[in-house]
XYZ file of C-alpha atoms in Angstrom:
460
model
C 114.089 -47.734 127.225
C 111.780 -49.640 129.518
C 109.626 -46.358 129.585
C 108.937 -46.925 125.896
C 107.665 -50.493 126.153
C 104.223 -51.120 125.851
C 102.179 -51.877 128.677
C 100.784 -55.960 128.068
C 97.175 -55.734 128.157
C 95.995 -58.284 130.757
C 93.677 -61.814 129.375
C 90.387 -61.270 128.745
C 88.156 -63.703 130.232
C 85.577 -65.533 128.061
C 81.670 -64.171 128.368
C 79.702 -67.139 128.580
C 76.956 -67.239 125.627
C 73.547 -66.040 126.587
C 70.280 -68.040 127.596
C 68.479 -66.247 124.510
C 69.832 -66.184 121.228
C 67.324 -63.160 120.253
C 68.769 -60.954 123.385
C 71.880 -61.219 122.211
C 73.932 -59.243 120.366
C 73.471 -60.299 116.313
C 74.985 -58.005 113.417
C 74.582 -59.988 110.631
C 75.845 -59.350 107.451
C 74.319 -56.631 104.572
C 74.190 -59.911 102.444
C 71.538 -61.500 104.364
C 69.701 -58.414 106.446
C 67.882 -55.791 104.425
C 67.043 -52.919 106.482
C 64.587 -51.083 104.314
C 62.694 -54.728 103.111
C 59.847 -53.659 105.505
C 60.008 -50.801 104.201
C 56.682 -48.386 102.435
C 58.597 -46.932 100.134
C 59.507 -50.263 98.349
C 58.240 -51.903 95.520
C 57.637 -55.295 97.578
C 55.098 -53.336 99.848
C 52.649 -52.685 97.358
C 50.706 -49.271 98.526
C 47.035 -50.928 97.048
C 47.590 -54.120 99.287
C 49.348 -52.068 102.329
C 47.936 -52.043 105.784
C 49.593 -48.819 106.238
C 47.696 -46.833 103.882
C 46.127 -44.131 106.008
C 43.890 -42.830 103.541
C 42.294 -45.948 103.452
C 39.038 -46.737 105.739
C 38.909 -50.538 105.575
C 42.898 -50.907 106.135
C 42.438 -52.833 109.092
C 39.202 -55.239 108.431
C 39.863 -58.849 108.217
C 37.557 -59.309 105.084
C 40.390 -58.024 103.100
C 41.986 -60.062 101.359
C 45.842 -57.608 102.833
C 44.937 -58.347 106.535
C 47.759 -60.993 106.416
C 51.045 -59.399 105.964
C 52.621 -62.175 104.409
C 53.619 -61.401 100.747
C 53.771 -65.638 100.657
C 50.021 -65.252 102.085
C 49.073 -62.154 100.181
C 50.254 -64.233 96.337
C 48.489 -67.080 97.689
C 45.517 -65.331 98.040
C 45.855 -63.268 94.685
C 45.640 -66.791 92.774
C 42.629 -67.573 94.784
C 40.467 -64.481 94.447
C 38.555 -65.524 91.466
C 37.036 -68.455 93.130
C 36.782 -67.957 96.797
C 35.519 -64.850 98.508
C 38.088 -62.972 100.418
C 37.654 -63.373 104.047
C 39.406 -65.170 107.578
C 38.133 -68.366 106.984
C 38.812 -69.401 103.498
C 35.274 -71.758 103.261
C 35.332 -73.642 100.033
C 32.306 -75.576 98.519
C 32.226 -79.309 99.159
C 29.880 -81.776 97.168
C 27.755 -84.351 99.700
C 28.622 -88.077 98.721
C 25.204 -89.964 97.334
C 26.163 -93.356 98.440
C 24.721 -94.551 102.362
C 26.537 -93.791 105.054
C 28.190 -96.367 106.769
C 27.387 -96.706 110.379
C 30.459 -95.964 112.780
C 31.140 -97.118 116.036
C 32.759 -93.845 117.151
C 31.042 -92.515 119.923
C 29.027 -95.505 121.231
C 30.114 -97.140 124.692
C 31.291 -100.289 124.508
C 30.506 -102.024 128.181
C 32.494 -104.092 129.660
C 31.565 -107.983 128.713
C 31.428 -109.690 131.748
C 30.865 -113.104 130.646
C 34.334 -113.197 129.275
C 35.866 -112.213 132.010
C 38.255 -115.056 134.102
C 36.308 -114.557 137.657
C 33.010 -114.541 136.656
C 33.104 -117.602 134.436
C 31.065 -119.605 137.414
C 28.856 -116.527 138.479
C 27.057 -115.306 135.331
C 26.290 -118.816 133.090
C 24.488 -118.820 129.724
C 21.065 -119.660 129.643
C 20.373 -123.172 128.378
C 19.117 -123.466 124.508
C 15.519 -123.065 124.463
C 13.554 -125.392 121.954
C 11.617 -123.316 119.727
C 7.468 -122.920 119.886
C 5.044 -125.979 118.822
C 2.889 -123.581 118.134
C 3.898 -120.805 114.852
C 3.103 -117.323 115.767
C -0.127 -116.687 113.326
C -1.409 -118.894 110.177
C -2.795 -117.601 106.720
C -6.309 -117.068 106.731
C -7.758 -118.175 102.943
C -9.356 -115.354 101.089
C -12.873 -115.787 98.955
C -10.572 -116.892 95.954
C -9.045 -119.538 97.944
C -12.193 -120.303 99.891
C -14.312 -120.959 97.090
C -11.442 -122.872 95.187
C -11.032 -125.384 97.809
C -14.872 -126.604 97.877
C -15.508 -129.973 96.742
C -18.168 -131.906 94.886
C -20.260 -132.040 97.856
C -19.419 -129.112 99.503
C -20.332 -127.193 96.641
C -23.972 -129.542 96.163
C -24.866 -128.702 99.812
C -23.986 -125.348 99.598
C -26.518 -125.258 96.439
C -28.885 -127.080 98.498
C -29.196 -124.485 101.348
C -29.734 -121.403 98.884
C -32.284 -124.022 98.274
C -33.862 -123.948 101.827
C -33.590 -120.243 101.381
C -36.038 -120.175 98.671
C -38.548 -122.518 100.612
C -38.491 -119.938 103.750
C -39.007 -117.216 100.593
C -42.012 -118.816 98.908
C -43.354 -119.548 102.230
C -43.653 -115.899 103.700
C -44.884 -114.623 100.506
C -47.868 -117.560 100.310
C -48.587 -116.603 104.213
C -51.168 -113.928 103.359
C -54.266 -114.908 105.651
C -52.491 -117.163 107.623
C -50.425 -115.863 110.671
C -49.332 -119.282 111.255
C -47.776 -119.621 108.309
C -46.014 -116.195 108.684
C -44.178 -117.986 111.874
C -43.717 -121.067 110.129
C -41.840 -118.730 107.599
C -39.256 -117.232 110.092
C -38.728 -120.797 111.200
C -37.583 -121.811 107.885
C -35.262 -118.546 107.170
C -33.533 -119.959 110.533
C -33.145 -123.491 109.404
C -32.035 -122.324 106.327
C -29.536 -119.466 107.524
C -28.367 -122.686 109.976
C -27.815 -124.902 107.106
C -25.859 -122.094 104.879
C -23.445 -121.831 108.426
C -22.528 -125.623 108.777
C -21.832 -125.638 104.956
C -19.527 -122.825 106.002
C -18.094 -124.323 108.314
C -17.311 -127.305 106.550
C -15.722 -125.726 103.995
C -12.973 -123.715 106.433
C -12.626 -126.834 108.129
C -10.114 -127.077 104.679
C -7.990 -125.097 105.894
C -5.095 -125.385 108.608
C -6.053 -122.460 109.852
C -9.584 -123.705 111.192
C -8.729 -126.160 113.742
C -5.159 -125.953 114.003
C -3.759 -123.487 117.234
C -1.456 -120.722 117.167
C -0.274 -117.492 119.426
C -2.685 -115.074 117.781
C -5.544 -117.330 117.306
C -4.657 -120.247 120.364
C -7.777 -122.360 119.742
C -8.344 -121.864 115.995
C -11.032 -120.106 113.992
C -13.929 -122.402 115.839
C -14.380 -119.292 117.997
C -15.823 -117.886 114.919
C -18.681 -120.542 114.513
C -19.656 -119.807 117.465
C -20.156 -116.249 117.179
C -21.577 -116.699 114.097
C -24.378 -119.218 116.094
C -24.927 -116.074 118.555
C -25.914 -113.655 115.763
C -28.480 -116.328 114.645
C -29.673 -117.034 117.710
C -30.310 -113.083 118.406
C -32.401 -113.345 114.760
C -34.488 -115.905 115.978
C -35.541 -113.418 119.541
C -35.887 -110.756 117.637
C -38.229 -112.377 115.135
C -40.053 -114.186 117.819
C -40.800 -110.474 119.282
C -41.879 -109.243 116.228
C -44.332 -112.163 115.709
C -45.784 -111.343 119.126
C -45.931 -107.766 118.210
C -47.292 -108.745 114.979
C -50.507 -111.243 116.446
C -50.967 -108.478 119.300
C -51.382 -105.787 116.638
C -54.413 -108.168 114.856
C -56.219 -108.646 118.197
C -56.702 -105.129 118.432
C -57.830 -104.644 115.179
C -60.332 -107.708 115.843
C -61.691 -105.769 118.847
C -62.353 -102.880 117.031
C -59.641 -100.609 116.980
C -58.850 -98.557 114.045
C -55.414 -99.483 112.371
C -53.134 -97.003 110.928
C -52.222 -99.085 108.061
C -54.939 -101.644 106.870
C -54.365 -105.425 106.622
C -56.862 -107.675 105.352
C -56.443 -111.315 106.298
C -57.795 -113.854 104.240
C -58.191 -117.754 104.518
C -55.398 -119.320 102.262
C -56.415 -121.925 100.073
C -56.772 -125.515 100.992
C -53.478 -126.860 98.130
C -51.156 -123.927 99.650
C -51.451 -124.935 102.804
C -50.736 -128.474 102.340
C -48.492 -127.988 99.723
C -46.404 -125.200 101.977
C -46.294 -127.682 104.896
C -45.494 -130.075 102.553
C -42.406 -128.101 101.759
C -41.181 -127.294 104.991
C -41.301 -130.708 105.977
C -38.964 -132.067 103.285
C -36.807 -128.945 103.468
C -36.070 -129.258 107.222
C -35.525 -133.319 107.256
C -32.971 -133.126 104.375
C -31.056 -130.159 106.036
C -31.229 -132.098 109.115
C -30.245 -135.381 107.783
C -27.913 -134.658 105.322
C -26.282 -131.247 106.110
C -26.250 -132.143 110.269
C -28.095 -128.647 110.599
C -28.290 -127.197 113.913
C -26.540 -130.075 115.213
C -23.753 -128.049 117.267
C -26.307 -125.711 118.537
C -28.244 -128.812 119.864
C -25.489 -129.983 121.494
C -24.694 -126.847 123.446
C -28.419 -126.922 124.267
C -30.542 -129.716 125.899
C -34.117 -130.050 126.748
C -35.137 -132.569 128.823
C -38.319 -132.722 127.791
C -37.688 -133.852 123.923
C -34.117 -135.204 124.814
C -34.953 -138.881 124.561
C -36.667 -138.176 121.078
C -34.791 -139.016 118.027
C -32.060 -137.478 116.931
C -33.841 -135.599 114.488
C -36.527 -134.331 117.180
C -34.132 -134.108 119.859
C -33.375 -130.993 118.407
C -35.386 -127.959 119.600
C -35.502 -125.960 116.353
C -36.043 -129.684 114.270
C -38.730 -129.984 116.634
C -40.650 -126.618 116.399
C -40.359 -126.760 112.806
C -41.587 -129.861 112.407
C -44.753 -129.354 114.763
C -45.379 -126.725 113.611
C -45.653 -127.870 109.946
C -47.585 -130.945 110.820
C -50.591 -128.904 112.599
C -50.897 -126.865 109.472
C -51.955 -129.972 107.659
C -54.934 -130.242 110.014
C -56.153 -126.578 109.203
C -57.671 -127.041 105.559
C -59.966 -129.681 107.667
C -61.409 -127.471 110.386
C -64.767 -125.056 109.855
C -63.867 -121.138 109.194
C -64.349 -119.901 112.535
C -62.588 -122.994 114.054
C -59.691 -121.879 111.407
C -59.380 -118.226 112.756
C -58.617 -119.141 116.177
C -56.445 -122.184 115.717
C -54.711 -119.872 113.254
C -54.031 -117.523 115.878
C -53.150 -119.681 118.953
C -51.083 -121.358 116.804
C -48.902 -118.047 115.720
C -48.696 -117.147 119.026
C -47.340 -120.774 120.282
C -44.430 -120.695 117.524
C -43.691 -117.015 118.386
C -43.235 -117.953 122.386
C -41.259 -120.605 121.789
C -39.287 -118.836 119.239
C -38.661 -116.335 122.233
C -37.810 -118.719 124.741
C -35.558 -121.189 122.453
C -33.801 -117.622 121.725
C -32.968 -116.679 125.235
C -31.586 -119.987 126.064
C -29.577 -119.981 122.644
C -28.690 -116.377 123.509
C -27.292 -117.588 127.535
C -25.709 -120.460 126.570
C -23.711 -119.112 123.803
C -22.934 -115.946 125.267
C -21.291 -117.754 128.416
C -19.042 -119.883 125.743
C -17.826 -116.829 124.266
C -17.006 -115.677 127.867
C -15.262 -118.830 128.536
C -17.443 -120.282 131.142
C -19.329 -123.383 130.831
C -23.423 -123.567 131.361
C -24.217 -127.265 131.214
C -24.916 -129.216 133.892
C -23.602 -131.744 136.416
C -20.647 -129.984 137.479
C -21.979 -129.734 141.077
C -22.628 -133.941 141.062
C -18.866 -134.091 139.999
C -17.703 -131.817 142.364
C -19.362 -133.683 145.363
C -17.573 -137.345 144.013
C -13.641 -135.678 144.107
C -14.582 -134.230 147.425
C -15.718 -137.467 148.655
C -12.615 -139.423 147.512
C -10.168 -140.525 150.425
C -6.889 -139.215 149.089
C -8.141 -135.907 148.455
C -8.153 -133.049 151.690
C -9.834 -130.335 149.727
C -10.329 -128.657 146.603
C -8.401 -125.280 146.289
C -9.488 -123.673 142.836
C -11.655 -125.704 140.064
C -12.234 -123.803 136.872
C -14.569 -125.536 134.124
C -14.828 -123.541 130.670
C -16.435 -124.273 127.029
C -14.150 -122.511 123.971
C -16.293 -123.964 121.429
C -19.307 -126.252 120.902
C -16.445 -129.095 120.288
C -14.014 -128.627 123.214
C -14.105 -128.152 126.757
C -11.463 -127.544 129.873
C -11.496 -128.581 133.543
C -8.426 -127.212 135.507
C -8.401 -128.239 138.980
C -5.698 -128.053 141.931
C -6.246 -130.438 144.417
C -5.124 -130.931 147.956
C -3.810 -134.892 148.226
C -2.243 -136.890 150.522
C -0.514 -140.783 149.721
C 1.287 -143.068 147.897
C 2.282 -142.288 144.339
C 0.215 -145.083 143.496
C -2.544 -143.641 144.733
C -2.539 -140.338 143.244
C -1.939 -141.990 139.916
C -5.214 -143.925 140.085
C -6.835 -140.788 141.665
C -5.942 -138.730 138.123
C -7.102 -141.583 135.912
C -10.519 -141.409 138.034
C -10.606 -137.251 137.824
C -10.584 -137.501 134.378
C -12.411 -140.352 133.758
C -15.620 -139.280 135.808
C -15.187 -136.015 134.303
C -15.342 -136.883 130.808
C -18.060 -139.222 131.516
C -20.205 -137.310 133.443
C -20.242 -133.792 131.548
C -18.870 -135.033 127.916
C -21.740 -138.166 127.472
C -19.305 -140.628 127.363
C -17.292 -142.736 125.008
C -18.865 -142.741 121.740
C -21.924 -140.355 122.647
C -20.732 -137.384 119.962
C -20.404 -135.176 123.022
C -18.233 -132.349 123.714
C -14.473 -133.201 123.928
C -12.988 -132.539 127.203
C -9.361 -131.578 128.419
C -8.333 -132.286 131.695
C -5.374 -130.853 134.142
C -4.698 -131.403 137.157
C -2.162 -130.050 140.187
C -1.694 -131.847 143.042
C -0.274 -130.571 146.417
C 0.709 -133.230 148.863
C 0.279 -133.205 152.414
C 1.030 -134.980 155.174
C -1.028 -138.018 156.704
């Protein structure tokens, strides 16, 4: 009986599960696992869309719209075929947004801000506030609208009154036939007059805030301008002094016998042009001095010492040769024919001379005020008195300049030694001698000058 007993099969011991879920071993049920579901001969793989399909040559390329397997992917792409190519990628068309685009701060490196930070709070300190600039940045100039708009009553009567002067210096060239004297007497008027039309000019800018007032692009004004505008004349007046010369040199050689290439005959004017011509000028050039203050910047800037302690009318070179000039030609009517010829001449060639020479020191003078350098004298007299004063040791730079006929600068740096007192006193007497001694003095209508001064102190 024991023989027929089963033998007890022994425990089994428990396999512990494996690290991979795939490697082991998985049956699962016929409900949930379809064997043939990959399968070609099925109606889910579709033989048009298959990858399989040997007979076809583009099986394999990813434009199809079959290179993914995925019947989810291959629908997906069915519903999209009539608007999108087929392809990889899947690009659709986007519309670009018309409103600006906002500016991002992606990207840009921010830097560390070192002023807020706890340890440098006593190393890096914020400048102090800065008061702004007396002086604006650039001023409207006026247009010819507003130019001619802002002429008064007697702006506008002494404008009138130098087209005026015009006219004289117009009548008088074209009465000048047989009279070479009266030809320069002529070109002395159409300078007078062209004078007289620029300090009208001038007077009517002088309106504006532009015109005196300084700024960064124009520091001392528009005044610059006036004197510019004096340079061009003054060039006029050399050039028609030349051309006089040229002019009487031309009818000495036809006197002595040389053929001209172009004829001129040269009559004796009669006795009531003459008069009535110098007549003219006279008036023209008193009023324009007188009343319009013609040429009186230009006289300023230039002084003879010959005619200086004349009257202020005469005092004026170009007053002067005008004058003279018209006053001899009242004496011409009076004097026998051949007497007439060669005062005539002599007295052509005398204006045309000193219309050269007036010229070239018009021409110097103003050209070293445009250059910023002043031409008058005395400088080296006041030189030799701040030398010779006992605080001062020596004179290390002194600059003196002219910007316009109505303003100059002296900028010196000084050497000194002394009290404060002293050197206080010493200023005062700098720019008291100075302003005495090159300006004319209180009250004198001379040029206004601007002093500065540095002082380095030494020891006693």
């Amino acid at each position: 009986m024991a023989s027929n007993l089963p033998i007890p099969i022994p425990p089994r011991t428990p396999t512990p599960p494996a690290d991979d879920p795939a490697s082991g071993a998985f049956e699962p049920s016929s409900a949930l696992y379809d064997k043939d579901s990959l399968s070609p001969l099925r109606d889910t793989f579709t033989p048009a869309r298959s990858a399989l399909d040997v007979n076809d040559p583009t099986r394999l390329s990813p434009t199809r719209a079959g290179f993914n397997l995925s019947p989810a992917n291959a629908r997906s792409q069915a519903e999209q075929s009539d608007n999108v190519s087929a392809g990889p990628f899947n690009f659709q068309t986007t519309t670009m947004a018309k409103s600006p685009v906002v500016k991002s701060n992606i990207g840009q490196r921010r830097g560390h801000k070192y002023k807020h930070s706890s340890i440098s709070h006593q190393i890096f300190l914020e400048p102090p506030p800065r008061a702004p600039l007396a002086l604006p940045n650039s001023l409207p100039i006026p247009t010819f609208k507003e130019y001619r708009s802002s002429m008064s009553k007697d702006q506008t009567t002494r404008f009138w009154w130098s087209v005026c002067h015009m006219s004289v210096a117009a009548y008088t060239l074209w009465s000048a036939h047989g009279s070479l004297a009266m030809t320069a007497l002529s070109h002395l008027i159409l300078f007078d007059s062209i004078g007289a039309l620029l300090c009208v000019a001038v007077d009517i800018l002088g309106n504006f805030e532009v015109w005196k007032r300084s700024s960064v692009r124009h520091p001392f004004g528009l005044e610059r301008a006036e004197v510019l505008a004096g340079f061009a004349m003054c060039v006029l007046l050399l050039f028609m002094g030349m051309d006089l010369i040229s002019h009487n040199l031309q009818h000495f050689l036809e006197s002595a016998g040389h053929e001209p290439h172009h004829s001129h005959v040269h009559e004796r004017v009669s006795l009531g042009r003459v008069d009535f011509t110098a007549l003219l000028a006279i008036v023209s050039t008193l009023v324009s001095a007188i009343g319009l203050k013609n040429h009186g910047r230009i006289g300023k800037a230039m002084r003879f010492g010959y005619i200086e302690s004349l009257p202020s009318v005469l005092s004026n070179p170009s007053h002067f040769l005008t004058l003279s000039c018209s006053s001899l030609l009242l004496l011409l009517p009076l004097v026998s024919i051949k007497l007439y010829k060669w005062l005539d001449v002599l007295l052509s060639v005398t204006i045309s001379i000193s219309m050269c020479i007036i010229g070239v020191r018009l021409v110097k003078t103003l050209g070293s005020m445009l250059l910023m350098s002043y031409s008058g004298q005395g400088v080296t007299d006041v030189m030799r008195d701040i030398e010779t004063d006992p605080c001062v040791h020596g004179v290390d730079d002194a600059r003196f300049w002219q910007v316009h006929y109505g303003l100059c600068m002296a900028n010196l740096k000084l050497r000194v030694s002394g009290p404060e007192e002293n050197l206080s006193r010493l200023r005062e007497r700098i720019t008291s001698l100075i302003k005495n001694r090159l300006g004319g003095g209180y009250g004198t209508g001379g040029q206004k000058w601007e002093v500065s001064l540095q002082f380095a102190s030494e020891k006693a």
